CSV table of C-alpha atoms and ligand atoms in Angstrom, one decimal:
chain,number,residue,atom,x,y,z
L,5,MET,CA,15.3,12.7,16.7
L,6,ALA,CA,12.9,13.6,13.2
L,7,THR,CA,9.3,13.4,13.1
L,8,VAL,CA,7.0,12.9,10.3
L,9,GLY,CA,6.4,16.3,10.1
L,10,SER,CA,10.1,17.6,9.7
L,11,VAL,CA,10.4,15.7,6.9
L,12,THR,CA,7.4,16.3,5.1
L,13,ARG,CA,8.1,20.2,5.6
L,14,GLN,CA,11.7,19.3,4.3
L,15,ILE,CA,10.0,18.1,1.6
L,16,ALA,CA,7.6,20.7,1.0
L,17,ALA,CA,10.5,22.9,0.9
L,18,LEU,CA,12.3,20.6,-1.2
L,19,GLU,CA,8.6,20.9,-3.3
L,20,LEU,CA,8.6,24.5,-3.5
L,21,SER,CA,12.8,25.0,-4.4
L,22,ASN,CA,11.5,22.4,-7.6
L,23,LYS,CA,9.0,24.3,-8.6
L,24,LYS,CA,8.9,25.5,-12.6
L,25,PRO,CA,8.3,29.5,-12.5
L,26,GLY,CA,4.7,30.3,-12.7
L,27,ILE,CA,3.1,28.0,-11.3
L,28,THR,CA,1.6,28.5,-8.2
L,29,THR,CA,1.5,26.3,-5.1
L,30,ASN,CA,0.6,26.1,-1.4
L,31,ASN,CA,2.9,27.9,0.8
L,32,SER,CA,5.6,25.6,2.7
L,33,THR,CA,3.4,25.7,6.0
L,34,ALA,CA,0.0,25.4,4.8
L,35,ARG,CA,-1.1,21.5,4.9
L,36,PRO,CA,-2.0,20.1,1.6
L,37,PRO,CA,-5.2,18.9,0.8
L,38,LEU,CA,-6.4,15.5,1.7
L,39,HIS,CA,-6.5,14.3,-1.9
L,40,SER,CA,-6.0,16.1,-4.6
L,41,LYS,CA,-4.5,14.2,-7.4
L,42,HIS,CA,-3.0,16.9,-9.8
L,43,SER,CA,-1.7,19.4,-7.2
L,44,SER,CA,0.5,18.6,-4.0
L,45,GLN,CA,-0.1,14.9,-4.4
L,46,THR,CA,1.4,14.5,-7.8
L,47,ASN,CA,4.3,16.7,-6.5
L,48,VAL,CA,4.8,14.4,-3.6
L,49,ALA,CA,4.3,11.3,-6.1
L,50,LYS,CA,7.4,12.7,-8.2
L,51,LEU,CA,9.6,13.4,-5.4
L,52,LEU,CA,8.6,9.9,-3.6
L,53,THR,CA,9.6,8.1,-7.1
L,54,LYS,CA,13.2,10.4,-6.9
L,55,TYR,CA,13.8,8.5,-4.0
L,56,ALA,CA,13.3,5.3,-6.0
L,57,ALA,CA,16.8,3.3,-6.6
L,58,PRO,CA,17.5,4.1,-10.6
L,59,ASN,CA,18.7,1.0,-12.6
L,60,PRO,CA,22.2,1.5,-13.9
L,61,HIS,CA,21.3,-1.1,-16.3
L,62,LEU,CA,18.4,0.6,-18.1
L,63,PRO,CA,19.3,3.5,-20.6
L,64,GLY,CA,19.6,6.8,-19.5
L,65,SER,CA,19.4,5.8,-16.0
L,66,SER,CA,22.7,6.7,-13.9
L,67,THR,CA,23.3,7.0,-10.2
L,68,LYS,CA,26.0,9.9,-11.1
L,69,SER,CA,23.1,11.6,-13.1
L,70,THR,CA,22.7,15.3,-11.8
L,71,LYS,CA,19.0,14.8,-13.1
L,72,PRO,CA,18.1,11.6,-12.1
L,73,VAL,CA,15.8,9.1,-14.1
L,74,ALA,CA,13.4,8.4,-11.8
L,75,GLY,CA,12.1,4.7,-10.2
L,76,THR,CA,14.4,1.5,-9.6
L,77,ALA,CA,12.4,-0.2,-12.6
L,78,ILE,CA,11.0,1.8,-15.3
L,79,PRO,CA,8.2,1.0,-17.4
L,80,LYS,CA,8.6,1.4,-21.1
L,81,THR,CA,5.4,2.9,-21.4
L,82,LYS,CA,4.2,5.3,-18.8
L,83,PRO,CA,1.3,3.8,-17.1
L,84,PRO,CA,-1.6,6.1,-15.7
L,85,HIS,CA,-0.9,7.6,-12.1
L,86,THR,CA,3.2,7.2,-11.8
L,87,GLY,CA,4.0,10.4,-12.3
L,88,ASN,CA,7.4,9.2,-13.4
L,89,THR,CA,9.0,12.5,-14.1
L,90,PRO,CA,12.6,12.9,-13.7
L,91,VAL,CA,12.9,15.5,-11.7
L,92,PRO,CA,15.4,18.0,-10.5
L,93,GLU,CA,18.2,17.0,-7.5
L,94,ALA,CA,17.6,17.5,-3.9
L,95,THR,CA,19.6,20.8,-2.9
L,96,GLN,CA,19.2,20.1,0.7
L,97,PRO,CA,19.7,16.8,3.2
L,98,PHE,CA,16.9,15.7,4.7
L,99,ASP,CA,16.7,14.5,8.2
L,100,ILE,CA,16.0,10.6,8.4
L,101,GLY,CA,16.5,10.5,12.3
L,102,ASN,CA,18.3,8.8,14.5
L,103,TYR,CA,19.3,5.0,13.7
L,104,ASP,CA,19.1,2.7,17.1
L,105,GLY,CA,20.6,0.0,16.3
L,106,GLY,CA,18.0,-2.3,16.3
L,107,LEU,CA,19.2,-4.4,13.4
L,108,GLU,CA,21.9,-5.8,14.9
L,109,LEU,CA,20.6,-6.4,18.2
L,110,GLU,CA,17.5,-8.1,16.4
L,111,ASN,CA,19.6,-9.8,14.2
L,112,GLU,CA,21.9,-11.6,17.1
L,113,LYS,CA,18.7,-12.6,18.6
L,114,ARG,CA,16.6,-13.9,15.3
L,115,GLY,CA,19.0,-14.0,12.6
L,116,GLU,CA,19.2,-18.0,12.0
L,117,LYS,CA,20.4,-19.5,9.2
L,118,ILE,CA,18.6,-21.1,6.6
L,119,PHE,CA,19.5,-24.0,4.5
L,120,GLY,CA,18.7,-26.7,1.2
L,121,GLU,CA,15.6,-25.5,-0.6
L,122,ALA,CA,14.2,-23.1,1.8
L,123,ALA,CA,17.4,-21.0,1.7
L,124,LYS,CA,17.1,-21.3,-2.7
L,125,GLU,CA,13.3,-19.6,-2.1
L,126,LEU,CA,14.3,-16.9,-0.4
L,127,ALA,CA,17.3,-16.1,-2.0
L,128,LEU,CA,15.6,-12.9,-3.5
L,129,ASP,CA,17.4,-10.0,-5.1
L,130,SER,CA,15.8,-7.5,-7.3
L,131,SER,CA,19.0,-7.3,-9.3
L,132,SER,CA,18.3,-10.6,-11.0
L,133,ALA,CA,14.7,-10.0,-11.4
L,134,GLN,CA,13.3,-11.1,-14.5
L,135,LYS,CA,11.1,-7.7,-15.2
L,136,TRP,CA,12.6,-4.6,-14.6
L,137,PRO,CA,15.6,-6.2,-12.7
L,138,THR,CA,17.1,-3.2,-10.4
L,139,ARG,CA,20.7,-2.4,-9.4
L,140,GLU,CA,22.6,-4.5,-6.7
L,141,TRP,CA,21.6,-3.5,-3.1
L,142,SER,CA,22.9,-4.1,0.1
L,143,LEU,CA,22.6,-2.8,3.8
L,144,HIS,CA,26.2,-0.9,3.1
L,145,ASP,CA,24.5,1.2,0.6
L,146,PHE,CA,22.2,2.9,3.1
L,147,ASP,CA,22.3,5.6,5.8
L,148,MET,CA,20.0,4.2,8.5
L,149,GLY,CA,17.4,6.2,10.2
L,150,ARG,CA,15.0,6.3,12.6
L,151,PRO,CA,12.7,3.4,13.1
L,152,LEU,CA,9.2,3.2,11.5
L,153,GLY,CA,7.7,0.0,13.3
L,154,LYS,CA,7.6,-3.6,13.9
L,155,GLY,CA,6.1,-6.2,12.0
L,156,LYS,CA,5.7,-10.0,12.4
L,157,PHE,CA,9.0,-10.7,10.6
L,158,GLY,CA,11.0,-7.8,11.4
L,159,ARG,CA,11.4,-3.9,11.8
L,160,VAL,CA,10.4,-1.3,9.4
L,161,TYR,CA,13.6,1.7,9.4
L,162,MET,CA,13.5,5.2,7.3
L,163,VAL,CA,16.8,5.0,4.8
L,164,ARG,CA,18.5,7.0,2.5
L,165,THR,CA,20.9,6.2,-0.2
L,166,LYS,CA,24.7,7.0,0.3
L,167,ALA,CA,25.7,7.6,-2.8
L,168,GLU,CA,24.3,10.7,-5.3
L,169,PRO,CA,21.1,11.2,-5.7
L,170,LYS,CA,20.3,10.3,-2.2
L,171,TYR,CA,16.4,8.2,-2.1
L,172,ILE,CA,14.9,8.0,1.0
L,173,VAL,CA,12.5,4.6,1.3
L,174,ALA,CA,11.4,2.5,4.3
L,175,LEU,CA,13.6,-0.3,4.7
L,176,LYS,CA,11.7,-3.7,5.8
L,177,THR,CA,13.6,-6.5,7.2
L,178,LEU,CA,12.2,-10.3,7.1
L,179,TYR,CA,13.8,-12.9,9.3
L,180,LYS,CA,14.5,-16.0,6.9
L,181,SER,CA,13.9,-18.2,9.5
L,182,GLU,CA,10.7,-17.4,10.8
L,183,ILE,CA,9.3,-17.6,7.1
L,184,VAL,CA,10.7,-20.9,7.4
L,185,LYS,CA,9.5,-21.5,10.6
L,186,GLY,CA,5.8,-20.3,9.6
L,187,LYS,CA,5.8,-22.0,6.3
L,188,VAL,CA,5.3,-18.8,4.3
L,189,GLU,CA,7.8,-19.1,1.9
L,190,LYS,CA,5.8,-18.9,-0.9
L,191,GLN,CA,3.7,-16.5,0.3
L,192,VAL,CA,6.4,-14.1,0.9
L,193,ARG,CA,7.9,-14.7,-2.7
L,194,ARG,CA,5.0,-14.0,-3.8
L,195,GLU,CA,4.1,-10.6,-2.2
L,196,ILE,CA,7.2,-9.4,-3.5
L,197,GLU,CA,7.1,-9.9,-6.8
L,198,ILE,CA,3.2,-9.2,-7.0
L,199,GLN,CA,4.4,-5.8,-5.0
L,200,GLN,CA,7.3,-5.7,-7.4
L,201,ASN,CA,5.3,-4.8,-10.7
L,202,LEU,CA,2.4,-2.5,-9.4
L,203,ARG,CA,2.7,1.2,-10.0
L,204,HIS,CA,0.0,3.4,-8.9
L,205,PRO,CA,0.0,6.2,-6.7
L,206,ASN,CA,-2.1,4.5,-4.3
L,207,VAL,CA,-0.8,1.3,-4.1
L,208,LEU,CA,2.8,1.3,-2.1
L,209,ARG,CA,6.0,1.0,-4.4
L,210,LEU,CA,8.6,-1.7,-4.1
L,211,TYR,CA,11.3,-0.5,-5.5
L,212,GLY,CA,13.9,-3.2,-5.2
L,213,TYR,CA,14.7,-6.3,-2.9
L,214,PHE,CA,17.7,-8.1,-1.6
L,215,HIS,CA,19.0,-10.3,0.8
L,216,ASP,CA,21.9,-11.4,3.1
L,217,GLU,CA,22.1,-14.7,4.8
L,218,THR,CA,19.9,-14.3,7.3
L,219,ARG,CA,17.1,-11.8,6.2
L,220,ILE,CA,15.5,-10.0,3.5
L,221,PHE,CA,15.1,-6.2,2.9
L,222,LEU,CA,12.5,-4.9,1.0
L,223,MET,CA,13.0,-1.0,-0.2
L,224,LEU,CA,9.5,0.5,0.1
L,225,GLU,CA,7.9,3.7,-0.4
L,226,PHE,CA,8.1,5.9,2.5
L,227,ALA,CA,4.6,6.2,3.4
L,228,GLY,CA,5.0,9.7,5.7
L,229,LYS,CA,2.2,9.7,7.3
L,230,GLY,CA,1.9,6.0,8.8
L,231,GLU,CA,-1.1,4.0,9.4
L,232,LEU,CA,-4.9,4.9,8.3
L,233,TYR,CA,-5.4,2.2,11.1
L,234,LYS,CA,-4.2,4.7,13.7
L,235,GLN,CA,-6.1,7.4,12.3
L,236,LEU,CA,-9.3,5.5,12.6
L,237,SER,CA,-8.3,4.2,16.5
L,238,LYS,CA,-7.3,7.7,16.9
L,239,PHE,CA,-10.7,9.5,15.7
L,240,GLY,CA,-13.1,6.8,16.3
L,241,CYS,CA,-14.8,7.5,12.6
L,242,PHE,CA,-14.0,9.6,9.6
L,243,SER,CA,-16.1,12.0,8.2
L,244,GLU,CA,-18.1,10.9,4.7
L,245,LYS,CA,-16.0,13.4,3.2
L,246,ARG,CA,-12.4,11.8,4.6
L,247,SER,CA,-14.6,8.4,3.6
L,248,SER,CA,-15.0,9.0,0.5
L,249,ARG,CA,-11.8,10.5,-0.7
L,250,TYR,CA,-10.1,7.1,0.7
L,251,ILE,CA,-12.7,5.2,-1.1
L,252,ASP,CA,-12.7,7.1,-4.6
L,253,GLN,CA,-8.6,6.2,-4.3
L,254,MET,CA,-9.5,2.2,-3.1
L,255,ALA,CA,-11.6,1.8,-6.1
L,256,ASP,CA,-9.1,3.1,-8.6
L,257,ALA,CA,-6.3,1.2,-7.3
L,258,LEU,CA,-8.8,-2.1,-6.9
L,259,SER,CA,-10.0,-1.3,-10.3
L,260,TYR,CA,-6.0,-1.0,-11.7
L,261,LEU,CA,-5.1,-4.1,-10.0
L,262,HIS,CA,-8.2,-6.1,-10.7
L,263,ALA,CA,-6.8,-5.2,-14.4
L,264,LYS,CA,-3.4,-6.5,-13.5
L,265,HIS,CA,-5.3,-10.2,-12.2
L,266,VAL,CA,-3.9,-9.2,-8.6
L,267,ILE,CA,-7.0,-9.9,-6.3
L,268,HIS,CA,-6.1,-8.5,-3.0
L,269,ARG,CA,-8.0,-10.4,-0.8
L,270,ASP,CA,-7.3,-8.8,2.9
L,271,ILE,CA,-8.7,-5.1,2.3
L,272,LYS,CA,-8.7,-4.1,5.7
L,273,PRO,CA,-8.1,-0.5,7.7
L,274,GLU,CA,-4.7,-2.5,8.9
L,275,ASN,CA,-3.4,-3.2,5.4
L,276,LEU,CA,-3.5,0.6,4.5
L,277,LEU,CA,-0.9,3.3,4.9
L,278,LEU,CA,-0.5,6.8,4.6
L,279,GLY,CA,1.6,9.0,2.3
L,280,LEU,CA,2.7,12.2,2.9
L,281,ASN,CA,-0.2,14.2,1.9
L,282,GLY,CA,-2.7,12.1,3.6
L,283,GLU,CA,-3.2,10.0,0.5
L,284,LEU,CA,-3.6,6.2,1.0
L,285,LYS,CA,-1.7,4.1,0.0
L,286,ILE,CA,-3.0,-0.2,0.1
L,287,ALA,CA,0.1,-2.4,1.5
L,288,ASP,CA,0.5,-5.9,2.7
L,289,PHE,CA,0.0,-8.1,-0.3
L,290,GLY,CA,0.4,-11.4,1.9
L,291,TRP,CA,-2.8,-12.7,1.2
L,292,SER,CA,-3.2,-11.1,-2.5
L,293,VAL,CA,-2.8,-13.5,-5.4
L,294,HIS,CA,-2.0,-13.2,-9.0
L,295,ALA,CA,-5.1,-15.2,-10.9
L,296,PRO,CA,-5.3,-14.7,-14.4
L,297,GLY,CA,-8.8,-16.5,-15.1
L,298,ASN,CA,-8.2,-18.0,-12.2
L,299,ARG,CA,-11.4,-19.0,-9.8
L,300,ARG,CA,-10.0,-19.2,-5.8
L,301,ARG,CA,-10.5,-21.6,-3.3
L,302,THR,CA,-8.8,-21.0,-0.4
L,303,MET,CA,-10.3,-19.8,2.3
L,304,CYS,CA,-8.0,-16.5,3.8
L,305,GLY,CA,-8.3,-13.1,5.0
L,306,THR,CA,-10.1,-11.2,8.4
L,307,LEU,CA,-13.3,-12.8,9.7
L,308,ASP,CA,-14.9,-9.0,9.7
L,309,TYR,CA,-14.2,-8.8,6.0
L,310,LEU,CA,-15.0,-12.3,4.6
L,311,PRO,CA,-17.5,-12.3,1.7
L,312,PRO,CA,-20.2,-14.8,2.0
L,313,GLU,CA,-18.8,-16.7,-0.9
L,314,MET,CA,-15.5,-17.2,1.3
L,315,VAL,CA,-17.5,-18.0,4.6
L,316,GLU,CA,-19.1,-20.9,2.5
L,317,GLY,CA,-15.9,-22.4,0.9
L,318,LYS,CA,-16.9,-21.5,-2.2
L,319,GLU,CA,-14.7,-20.4,-5.5
L,320,HIS,CA,-14.1,-16.3,-5.7
L,321,THR,CA,-12.9,-14.0,-7.8
L,322,GLU,CA,-12.2,-10.6,-7.7
L,323,LYS,CA,-15.6,-9.0,-6.7
L,324,VAL,CA,-14.2,-10.1,-2.5
L,325,ASP,CA,-12.8,-6.6,-2.6
L,326,TYR,CA,-15.6,-5.1,-4.0
L,327,TRP,CA,-17.2,-6.8,-0.7
L,328,ALA,CA,-14.1,-5.4,1.5
L,329,LEU,CA,-14.9,-2.4,-0.3
L,330,GLY,CA,-18.1,-2.2,1.5
L,331,VAL,CA,-17.1,-3.1,4.7
L,332,LEU,CA,-14.3,-0.6,5.1
L,333,THR,CA,-16.8,2.2,3.5
L,334,TYR,CA,-18.9,1.3,6.8
L,335,GLU,CA,-15.9,0.6,9.2
L,336,PHE,CA,-14.5,4.0,8.1
L,337,LEU,CA,-17.6,5.9,9.2
L,338,ILE,CA,-19.3,4.2,12.1
L,339,GLY,CA,-15.8,3.0,13.7
L,340,ASN,CA,-17.1,-0.8,13.6
L,341,PRO,CA,-17.4,-3.6,10.7
L,342,PRO,CA,-20.9,-4.2,9.8
L,343,PHE,CA,-21.4,-8.0,11.0
L,344,GLU,CA,-19.1,-7.5,13.7
L,345,ASP,CA,-20.2,-9.8,16.9
L,346,ARG,CA,-17.7,-10.0,19.6
L,347,LYS,CA,-19.6,-12.3,21.7
L,348,SER,CA,-19.7,-14.7,18.8
L,349,VAL,CA,-17.4,-15.4,15.7
L,350,ASP,CA,-20.5,-18.0,14.9
L,351,ASN,CA,-22.7,-14.9,14.9
L,352,THR,CA,-20.5,-12.6,12.5
L,353,TYR,CA,-20.0,-15.5,10.0
L,354,ARG,CA,-23.9,-15.8,10.4
L,355,ARG,CA,-24.3,-11.8,9.9
L,356,ILE,CA,-22.4,-12.0,6.6
L,357,MET,CA,-24.3,-15.2,5.4
L,358,ARG,CA,-27.6,-13.1,5.9
L,359,VAL,CA,-26.1,-9.8,4.8
L,360,ASP,CA,-27.9,-8.7,8.0
L,361,LEU,CA,-27.0,-4.7,7.7
L,362,ARG,CA,-28.1,-2.2,9.8
L,363,PHE,CA,-27.2,1.4,9.4
L,364,PRO,CA,-27.5,3.6,12.3
L,365,PRO,CA,-29.0,7.2,12.2
L,366,GLY,CA,-26.8,9.7,11.0
L,367,MET,CA,-25.7,8.3,7.8
L,368,SER,CA,-26.4,10.0,4.3
L,369,ALA,CA,-28.7,8.3,1.9
L,370,GLU,CA,-26.0,8.2,-0.7
L,371,VAL,CA,-23.6,6.5,1.5
L,372,LYS,CA,-26.5,3.7,2.8
L,373,ASP,CA,-27.1,3.1,-1.5
L,374,LEU,CA,-23.4,2.5,-2.1
L,375,ILE,CA,-22.7,0.3,0.8
L,376,ALA,CA,-26.0,-2.1,-0.1
L,377,ARG,CA,-24.4,-2.3,-3.5
L,378,LEU,CA,-21.3,-3.0,-2.4
L,379,LEU,CA,-22.6,-5.3,0.5
L,380,GLN,CA,-24.6,-7.8,-2.1
L,381,HIS,CA,-24.5,-11.9,-1.1
L,382,GLU,CA,-23.8,-12.7,-5.1
L,383,PRO,CA,-20.9,-11.6,-6.4
L,384,GLN,CA,-22.1,-10.7,-9.5
L,385,ASP,CA,-24.7,-8.1,-7.8
L,386,ARG,CA,-22.0,-6.4,-6.6
L,387,ILE,CA,-21.4,-2.5,-7.7
L,388,PRO,CA,-18.4,-2.5,-10.1
L,389,LEU,CA,-15.8,-0.6,-9.1
L,390,VAL,CA,-16.4,1.9,-12.5
L,391,ASP,CA,-19.9,2.8,-11.2
L,392,VAL,CA,-18.4,3.2,-7.5
L,393,LEU,CA,-15.7,6.0,-9.2
L,394,ARG,CA,-19.2,7.4,-10.9
L,395,HIS,CA,-21.4,7.0,-7.7
L,396,PRO,CA,-22.9,10.8,-6.4
L,397,TRP,CA,-21.2,9.6,-3.0
L,398,ILE,CA,-17.8,9.7,-4.6
L,399,VAL,CA,-18.4,12.3,-7.0
L,400,LYS,CA,-19.8,14.9,-4.7
L,401,TYR,CA,-16.9,14.9,-2.6
L,402,ARG,CA,-13.9,14.0,-5.1
L,403,PRO,CA,-11.6,17.7,-5.6
L,404,LYS,CA,-12.7,19.6,-8.7
L,405,ASP,CA,-8.6,19.2,-10.1
L,406,CYS,CA,-8.7,15.1,-9.8
L,407,ASN,CA,-10.2,13.6,-13.1
L,408,ARG,CA,-10.3,10.1,-11.2
L,409,GLY,CA,-12.8,7.7,-13.3
L,410,SER,CA,-11.9,8.7,-16.8
L,411,GLU,CA,-8.7,5.7,-16.9
L,412,VAL,CA,-9.1,2.5,-18.3
L,413,TYR,CA,-7.1,0.0,-16.9
C,511,AMP,P1,4.8,-4.4,8.5
C,511,AMP,O1,6.1,-5.7,9.0
C,511,AMP,O2,4.4,-4.2,7.3
C,511,AMP,O3,3.8,-4.7,9.6
C,511,AMP,O4,5.5,-3.0,9.4
C,511,AMP,C1,5.2,-2.6,10.4
C,511,AMP,C2,5.1,-1.1,10.7
C,511,AMP,O5,6.0,0.1,10.5
C,511,AMP,C3,3.6,-0.8,10.7
C,511,AMP,O6,2.5,-1.0,10.9
C,511,AMP,C4,4.4,0.9,9.7
C,511,AMP,O7,3.8,1.3,11.2
C,511,AMP,C5,5.5,1.0,9.9
C,511,AMP,N1,5.9,0.8,7.9
C,511,AMP,C6,5.7,-0.5,7.4
C,511,AMP,N2,6.2,0.0,6.1
C,511,AMP,C7,6.3,1.4,6.0
C,511,AMP,C8,6.3,2.2,4.7
C,511,AMP,N3,6.3,1.8,4.3
C,511,AMP,N4,6.4,3.4,5.2
C,511,AMP,C9,6.2,3.8,6.7
C,511,AMP,N5,5.8,3.2,7.9
C,511,AMP,C10,6.0,2.3,7.6
């Protein structure tokens, strides 16, 4: 069975074979830097974008093209960070691993048909999306590869498109009957609609989606290094350098989302994936809300990451994500969220309300300053993301070739 490592190496090899003369690269066995926007990360972003499904309805885009135009959805103007540049066709096939037959087996057990309004609500197909429609997709268009994981609503597989050029994506299954049972039809629809319109290197791309009688399939960007949460569990905590680089990427991605009036509302390590070069990808838009100018009241998210205004059931804004960024910074460095009380949920609430923040010894003065500025009781007192991107603890560890913080979304 193929490992992520072997796929990474093949992509690295492809990256080299696609190099323009005169551009120096890492050798194929060397590990690329964790976070480097203009070197390997950009190249891999291009390659991953190449795996996006081309839209034959858009000018210049064809599945038969030898120089595929990248992306299911090609924005009219090139947004920052997307790396939506055409790249030459792959010269060697990727090993996507062995398929375990899980989808068919699972469909026998879980695949109940649904009817009526719910069936209409969940008849989701990106070929009929209002903005950036894709080509029509079905399960027959893919070679199935290895399982990547299991989620609440179904399995995720590594797959490759059968038609040339071959694109690799993570195909996520959602069982319609279970969505209906959980009464989350609207939430799922919203998650899909929000994610399909987002293009940022640190936000997991949704290239397209389609459905059959029992399931919805999401064609997601393949996050080659898997779940960030697993890394955090493995190492217990991260170094200041590694944490700073993740928080830099998070702050950039969140400013992009907020500029699009998208509040994530469920930032936590479990909702973050890692790309092939270890770059962070915000995934899971289940709780996110598109709220232009709106203040929201719904209580949602994970307890440890809830800001005081949500604990109190008050109106909240995008500044809930600033608070969560402070909690995340602390958890990366210490291994636990700052207000956690394993014995009592009420105590956690109380500690959040009082902003009972305690720093264990060994943390730098700079990171303590940043966390304290993010974890302010009053949303308007929290440090703006643009200032997070300029904060000494972030700037100190940012790779020299990364011009993060210069974009205005
Ligand atoms: P989810 O249903 O989103 O919770 O996904 C279940 C598991 O599948 C996750 O915990 C990941 O390990 C894996 N997974 C989901 N999406 C991707 C992706 N885009 N790339 C790689 N692995 C993924």
